Short mmCIF file of C-alpha atoms in Angstrom, two decimals:
data_model
loop_
_atom_site.label_atom_id
_atom_site.label_comp_id
_atom_site.label_asym_id
_atom_site.label_seq_id
_atom_site.Cartn_x
_atom_site.Cartn_y
_atom_site.Cartn_z
CA MET A 4 -17.65 22.67 -5.48
CA THR A 5 -13.99 22.32 -4.59
CA ASN A 6 -12.45 19.11 -3.31
CA SER A 7 -11.99 20.55 0.18
CA THR A 8 -15.69 21.53 0.28
CA LEU A 9 -16.72 18.04 -0.84
CA ILE A 10 -14.51 16.45 1.81
CA GLN A 11 -15.94 18.74 4.48
CA HIS A 12 -19.51 17.86 3.43
CA PHE A 13 -18.59 14.18 3.54
CA LEU A 14 -17.07 14.46 7.01
CA ASN A 15 -20.07 16.39 8.30
CA ARG A 16 -22.39 13.59 7.18
CA SER A 17 -20.39 10.46 7.93
CA ILE A 18 -19.69 8.23 10.88
CA GLY A 19 -16.69 5.97 11.34
CA TRP A 20 -14.39 7.49 8.75
CA ASP A 21 -12.30 9.57 11.16
CA ASN A 22 -9.69 6.81 11.64
CA LEU A 23 -9.10 6.61 7.89
CA PHE A 24 -8.58 10.35 7.55
CA ASP A 25 -6.40 10.45 10.67
CA SER A 26 -4.15 7.73 9.25
CA ILE A 27 -3.86 9.61 5.95
CA ALA A 28 -3.01 12.86 7.72
CA THR A 29 -0.40 11.30 10.00
CA ASN A 30 1.34 9.11 7.39
CA ARG A 31 3.86 11.75 6.34
CA SER A 32 7.02 9.66 6.27
CA ASN A 33 8.86 9.51 2.97
CA PHE A 34 10.51 6.21 3.90
CA PRO A 35 10.54 3.89 2.17
CA PRO A 36 10.01 5.54 -1.20
CA TYR A 37 7.33 3.89 -3.32
CA ASN A 38 5.48 3.96 -6.65
CA ILE A 39 1.88 3.02 -7.35
CA VAL A 40 1.67 1.76 -10.92
CA LYS A 41 -1.31 0.82 -13.08
CA SER A 42 -0.33 -2.41 -14.79
CA GLU A 43 -1.14 -3.60 -18.31
CA ASP A 44 -3.75 -6.16 -17.17
CA ASP A 45 -5.90 -3.46 -15.53
CA GLY A 46 -4.38 -4.23 -12.12
CA THR A 47 -2.30 -2.12 -9.77
CA GLU A 48 1.16 -2.62 -8.33
CA ILE A 49 2.92 -0.98 -5.39
CA GLN A 50 6.70 -0.84 -5.73
CA LEU A 51 8.83 -0.09 -2.65
CA ALA A 52 12.55 0.67 -2.79
CA LEU A 53 14.14 -1.37 0.01
CA ALA A 54 17.88 -1.35 -0.61
CA GLY A 55 19.73 -3.59 1.81
CA TYR A 56 16.65 -5.44 3.06
CA SER A 57 16.02 -9.13 2.42
CA LYS A 58 12.71 -11.00 2.18
CA ASP A 59 13.12 -12.12 5.78
CA ASP A 60 13.35 -8.51 7.01
CA ILE A 61 9.94 -7.48 5.62
CA GLU A 62 6.40 -8.33 6.73
CA VAL A 63 3.40 -7.77 4.46
CA SER A 64 -0.15 -8.21 5.79
CA VAL A 65 -3.74 -7.22 5.04
CA GLN A 66 -6.45 -6.69 7.64
CA ASP A 67 -9.76 -4.86 7.22
CA LYS A 68 -8.78 -3.65 3.72
CA VAL A 69 -5.56 -2.04 5.02
CA LEU A 70 -2.26 -3.26 3.57
CA THR A 71 0.60 -2.96 6.07
CA ILE A 72 4.25 -3.28 5.10
CA SER A 73 6.75 -3.19 7.94
CA SER A 74 10.21 -4.04 9.14
CA SER A 75 11.48 -4.06 12.68
CA GLY A 76 14.80 -2.73 11.43
CA VAL A 77 17.86 -4.81 10.86
CA ASP A 78 20.70 -2.40 11.58
CA LYS A 79 23.25 -3.98 13.86
CA GLN A 80 26.04 -2.27 15.68
CA ASP A 81 29.10 -3.84 14.18
CA ASP A 82 32.80 -3.20 14.04
CA ILE A 83 32.66 -1.62 10.59
CA GLU A 84 33.96 1.94 10.43
CA TYR A 85 32.04 3.89 7.79
CA ASN A 86 33.39 6.91 5.95
CA TYR A 87 29.79 7.61 4.95
CA ARG A 88 26.69 5.62 5.75
CA GLY A 89 23.83 6.38 3.39
CA VAL A 90 22.03 3.03 3.39
CA ALA A 91 20.27 2.40 6.68
CA LYS A 92 18.05 -0.56 7.36
CA ARG A 93 15.78 1.12 9.86
CA ALA A 94 12.41 0.13 11.23
CA PHE A 95 9.35 1.34 9.34
CA THR A 96 5.64 0.78 8.92
CA ILE A 97 3.71 2.02 5.92
CA LYS A 98 -0.01 1.46 5.32
CA PHE A 99 -2.20 1.63 2.23
CA SER A 100 -5.99 1.56 2.10
CA ILE A 101 -7.20 -1.07 -0.36
CA GLY A 102 -10.30 -0.64 -2.52
CA GLN A 103 -13.43 -2.70 -1.92
CA TYR A 104 -12.83 -5.29 -4.64
CA GLN A 105 -9.01 -5.25 -4.62
CA GLU A 106 -7.06 -8.29 -3.46
CA VAL A 107 -3.33 -8.91 -3.17
CA LYS A 108 -2.36 -11.17 -6.05
CA ASP A 109 1.40 -11.51 -5.57
CA VAL A 110 4.24 -10.25 -3.35
CA SER A 111 7.80 -10.54 -4.61
CA MET A 112 11.20 -8.97 -4.11
CA LYS A 113 13.91 -8.45 -6.71
CA ASP A 114 16.97 -6.20 -6.90
CA GLY A 115 16.12 -4.23 -3.74
CA MET A 116 12.52 -3.61 -4.82
CA LEU A 117 9.40 -5.05 -3.18
CA PHE A 118 6.51 -5.60 -5.61
CA ILE A 119 2.92 -6.03 -4.42
CA SER A 120 0.44 -6.77 -7.21
CA PHE A 121 -3.31 -6.37 -6.88
CA GLU A 122 -6.20 -7.65 -8.92
CA THR A 123 -9.84 -6.63 -9.03
CA VAL A 124 -12.10 -9.45 -7.93
CA LEU A 125 -15.74 -8.58 -8.56
CA PRO A 126 -18.48 -10.64 -6.95
CA GLU A 127 -20.86 -12.34 -9.37
CA ASP A 128 -23.63 -9.77 -8.82
CA LYS A 129 -21.28 -6.94 -9.92
CA LYS A 130 -20.03 -8.60 -13.13
CA LEU A 131 -21.45 -7.72 -16.51
CA LYS A 132 -24.04 -10.21 -17.67
CA THR A 133 -25.00 -10.47 -21.32
CA PHE A 134 -28.16 -12.26 -22.33
CA THR A 135 -29.19 -13.81 -25.61
CA ILE A 136 -32.54 -12.75 -26.96
CA ASN A 137 -34.92 -15.62 -27.63
#
């Protein structure tokens, strides 16, 4: 079975997933550019390139397992005359779906990059249990 066939079978037999697939299909913006990196400690990190933005310009939130990163835009009309303007601080919203046991561990910003680290937090009933034999 191909991936598209599997997805079609899933959609034909599921309820309540249409919003997720709609958000994936409509999130076509390439701004801001980002990386999703698997880290050494078996975690994951999202890295966003945000040249010209400061910590105060960015909002990071999680609700219903959806990570939202946004900025209302900070471009101001000023008296500067540009020969070329390639760095724009425009408004954006980008969303990521977070896995069931993933939690945001840390959010930091350095050298124009926003770093969002995740860790896997398994509930006790999902953790490996090893027993000694009596």
